[in-house]
Each structure stands twice: as structure tokens, then as C-alpha cells.
Coordinates of C-alpha atoms in Angstrom, one line a residue:
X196 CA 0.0 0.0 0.0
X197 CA 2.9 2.3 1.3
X198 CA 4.9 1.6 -2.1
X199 CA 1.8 2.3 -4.2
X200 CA 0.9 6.0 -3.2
X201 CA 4.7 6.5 -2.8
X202 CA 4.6 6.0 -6.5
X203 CA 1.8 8.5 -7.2
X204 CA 3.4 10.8 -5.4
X205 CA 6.7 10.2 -6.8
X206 CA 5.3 10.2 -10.4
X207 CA 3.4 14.0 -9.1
X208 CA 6.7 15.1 -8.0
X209 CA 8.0 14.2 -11.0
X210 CA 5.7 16.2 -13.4
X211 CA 5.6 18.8 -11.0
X212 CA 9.4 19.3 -11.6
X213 CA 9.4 18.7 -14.8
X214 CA 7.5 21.0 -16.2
X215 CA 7.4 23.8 -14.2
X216 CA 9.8 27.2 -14.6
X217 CA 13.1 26.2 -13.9
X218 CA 15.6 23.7 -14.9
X219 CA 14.5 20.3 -14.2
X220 CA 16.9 18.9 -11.2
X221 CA 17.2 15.4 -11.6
X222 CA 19.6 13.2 -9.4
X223 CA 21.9 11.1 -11.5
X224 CA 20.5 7.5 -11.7
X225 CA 16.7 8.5 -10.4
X226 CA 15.2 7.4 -13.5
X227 CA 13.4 4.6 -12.0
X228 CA 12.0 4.2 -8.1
X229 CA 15.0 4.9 -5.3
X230 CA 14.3 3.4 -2.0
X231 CA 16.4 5.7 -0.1
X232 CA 15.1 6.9 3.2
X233 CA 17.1 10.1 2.7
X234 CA 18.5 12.0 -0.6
X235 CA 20.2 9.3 -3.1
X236 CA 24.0 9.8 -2.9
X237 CA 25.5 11.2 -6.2
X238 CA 28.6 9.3 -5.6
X239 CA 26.9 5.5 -6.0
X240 CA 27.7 3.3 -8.8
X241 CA 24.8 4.2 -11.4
X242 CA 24.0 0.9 -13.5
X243 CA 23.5 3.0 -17.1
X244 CA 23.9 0.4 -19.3
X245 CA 20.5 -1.2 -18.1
X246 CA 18.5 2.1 -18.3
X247 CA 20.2 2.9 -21.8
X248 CA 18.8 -0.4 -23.0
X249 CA 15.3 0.4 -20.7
X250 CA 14.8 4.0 -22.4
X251 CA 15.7 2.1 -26.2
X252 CA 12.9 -0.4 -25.9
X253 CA 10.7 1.9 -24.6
X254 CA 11.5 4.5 -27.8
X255 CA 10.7 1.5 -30.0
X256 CA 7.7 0.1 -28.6
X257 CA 5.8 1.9 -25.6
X258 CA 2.5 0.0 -24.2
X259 CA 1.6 2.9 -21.1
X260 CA -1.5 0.0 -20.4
X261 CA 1.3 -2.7 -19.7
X262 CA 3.6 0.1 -18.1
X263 CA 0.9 1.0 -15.8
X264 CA 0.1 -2.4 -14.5
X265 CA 3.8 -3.4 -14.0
X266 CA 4.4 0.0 -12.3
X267 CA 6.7 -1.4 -9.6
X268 CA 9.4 -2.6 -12.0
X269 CA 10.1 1.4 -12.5
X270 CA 9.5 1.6 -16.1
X271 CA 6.7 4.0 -15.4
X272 CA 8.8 6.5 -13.8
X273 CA 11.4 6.3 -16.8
X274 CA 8.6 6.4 -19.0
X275 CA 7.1 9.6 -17.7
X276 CA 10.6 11.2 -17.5
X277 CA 11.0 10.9 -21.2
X278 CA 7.8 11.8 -22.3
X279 CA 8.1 15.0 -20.6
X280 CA 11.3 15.9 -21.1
X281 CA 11.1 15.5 -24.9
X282 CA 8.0 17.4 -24.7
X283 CA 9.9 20.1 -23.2
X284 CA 12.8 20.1 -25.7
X285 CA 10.4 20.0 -28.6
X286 CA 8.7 23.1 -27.1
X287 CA 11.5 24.7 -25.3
X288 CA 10.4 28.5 -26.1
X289 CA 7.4 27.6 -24.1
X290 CA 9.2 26.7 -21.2
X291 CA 11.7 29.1 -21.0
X292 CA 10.2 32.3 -21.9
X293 CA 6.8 30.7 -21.3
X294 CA 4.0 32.2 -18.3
X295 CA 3.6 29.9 -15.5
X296 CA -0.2 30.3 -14.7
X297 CA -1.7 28.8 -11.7
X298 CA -5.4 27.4 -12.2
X299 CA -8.8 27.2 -10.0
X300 CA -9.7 24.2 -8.9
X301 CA -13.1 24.3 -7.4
X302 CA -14.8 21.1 -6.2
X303 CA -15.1 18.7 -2.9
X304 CA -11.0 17.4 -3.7
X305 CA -9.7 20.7 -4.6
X306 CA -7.5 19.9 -2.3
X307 CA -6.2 17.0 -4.1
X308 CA -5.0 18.7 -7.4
X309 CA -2.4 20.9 -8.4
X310 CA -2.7 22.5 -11.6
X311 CA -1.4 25.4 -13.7
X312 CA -0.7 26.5 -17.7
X313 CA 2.3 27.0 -19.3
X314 CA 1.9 29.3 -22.0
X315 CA 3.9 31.1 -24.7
X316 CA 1.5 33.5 -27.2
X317 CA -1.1 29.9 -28.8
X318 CA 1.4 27.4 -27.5
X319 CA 0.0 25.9 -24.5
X320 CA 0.4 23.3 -22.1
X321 CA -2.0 22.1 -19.1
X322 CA -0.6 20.5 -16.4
X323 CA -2.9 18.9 -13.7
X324 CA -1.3 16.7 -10.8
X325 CA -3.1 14.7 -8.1
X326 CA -1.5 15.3 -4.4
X327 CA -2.8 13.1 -1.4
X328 CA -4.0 10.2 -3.0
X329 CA -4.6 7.6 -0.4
X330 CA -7.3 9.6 1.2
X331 CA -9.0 9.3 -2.7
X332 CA -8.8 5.8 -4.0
X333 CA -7.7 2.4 -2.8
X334 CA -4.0 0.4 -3.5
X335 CA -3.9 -0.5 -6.7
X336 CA -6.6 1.6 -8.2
X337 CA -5.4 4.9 -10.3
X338 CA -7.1 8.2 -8.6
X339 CA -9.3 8.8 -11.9
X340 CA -12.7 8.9 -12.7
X341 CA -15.6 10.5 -11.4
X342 CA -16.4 7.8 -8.7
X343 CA -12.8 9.8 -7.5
X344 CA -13.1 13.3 -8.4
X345 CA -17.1 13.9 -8.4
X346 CA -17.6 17.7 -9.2
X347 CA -13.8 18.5 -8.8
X348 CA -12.9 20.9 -11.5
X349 CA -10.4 23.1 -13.0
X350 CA -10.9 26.1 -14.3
X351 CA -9.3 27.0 -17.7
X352 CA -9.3 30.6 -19.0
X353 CA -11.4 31.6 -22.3
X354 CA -8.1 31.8 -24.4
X355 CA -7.2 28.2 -24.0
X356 CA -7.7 25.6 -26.9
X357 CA -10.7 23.6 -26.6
X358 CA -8.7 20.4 -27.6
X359 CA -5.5 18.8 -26.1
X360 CA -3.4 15.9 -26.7
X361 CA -1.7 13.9 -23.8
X362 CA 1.9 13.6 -24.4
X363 CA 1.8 10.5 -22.0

């Protein structure tokens, strides 16, 4: 149970980072789940030949349905990473001369989201992240749907796209 919503939370940490304004700090060799108890030690022996091979096959063939339901083996959290931060090369104007605009969120788990635009004159990109997820779902179930978020709901401004694609 512990090990699941330490993921979710590791995985909104991670997004969080990732695309907010800044340069992404990353420790060397965090690409998958660390089971430190304090911050990972820069100095360890980082196995890169394994995540090398890990990030090639999933380049060449991604399933995010498999991924999710083997999240423990820490291909999700690699997985995420590079999504992201391609994302964020291929659009690199927009994050770093983008705005960073924090969004409403209005609903009985308002609590429970984080979310904010980045935006650059059309380019845009919506970022929403659960927080606190144990209190929202079960071990083993993803925090989504409306059985989980009822009338939880962010508000976007009028100058947004009406469409969006998920990068993940």
C-alpha cells in the first residue's frame, strides 16, 4: 500500500518538476524508483547500461497500459521522464520564456489537485497533478474517474484551446 501511493506521489513530483519554470533537477541515476530513506547519494555506482537499454525499448515500442500495471518494476517513472522531457525540448520557447499560470480548482478534492498552464502567445500546455492520494482511492486503483473526483474541477481561462493531446 505504502509503495503504491509513494509512487503517485513520486510520479506528481515528478511532473511537477518537470514542467514547471526552472531547470528540471534530476539526481543522476533517479530514473526509475530509489528506496532511499534520505536524498540518493551522487557518488553511487549508477547501472546506465541497463536504463540505456530500458529507455531504447521503450522508444521503440511503448504500451503505457502494460507500463501502468507493471508500475513497480520502475519503467513507469522512466517512462514519464521521457515523455516529458522530450516534450519540453520540442517546445523549449514555451518553457523558457513561457508564463507559468496557476489554475482554480473548485470542487469537494480541490485539495487534491495541483494544476497550472504554461503558456507562450497559442502554445499551450495544461498541467494537472493529483496530491494526497490515499485519502482518494484504494491500493492499486489509479485516482481517476468521477467515482474519485465527483464535481472536482479546474478552471481553464477563455483563451485556451478547446482540444489537447496527452503527451503520455
Amino acid at each position: 500500500k505504502v509503495a503504491y501511493f509513494g509512487a503517485l506521489s513520486s510520479l506528481s513530483q515528478l511532473v511537477l518538476k518537470i514542467m514547471s519554470p526552472g531547470v528540471p533537477d534530476i539526481y543522476r541515476g533517479m530514473e526509475m524508483w530509489d528506496f532511499s530513506l534520505s536524498d540518493p547519494d551522487n557518488r553511487r555506482a549508477v547501472d546506465f547500461t541497463s536504463r540505456v537499454q530500458l529507455l531504447a525499448a521503450l522508444q521503440k515500442r511503448a504500451n503505457p497500459k502494460s507500463i501502468l500495471k507493471t508500475w513497480a518494476d520502475g519503467r513507469l517513472k522512466m517512462y514519464v521522464s521521457w515523455k516529458l522531457l522530450s516534450f519540453r525540448r520540442t517546445h523549449a520557447d514555451l518553457f523558457s520564456q513561457g508564463d507559468y499560470i496557476p489554475l482554480r480548482v473548485e470542487g469537494d478534492r480541490s485539495s487534491h489537485i495541483i494544476a497550472f498552464l504554461r503558456r507562450l502567445h497559442d502554445d499551450c500546455c495544461l498541467v494537472v497533478i493529483p496530491r494526497l492520494c490515499a485519502s482518494l482511492t484504494r491500493a492499486g486503483s489509479p485516482p481517476i474517474g468521477d467515482a474519485v473526483w465527483g464535481n472536482t474541477r479546474v478552471e481553464l481561462p477563455s483563451e485556451v484551446p478547446s482540444q489537447w493531446t496527452n503527451v503520455l
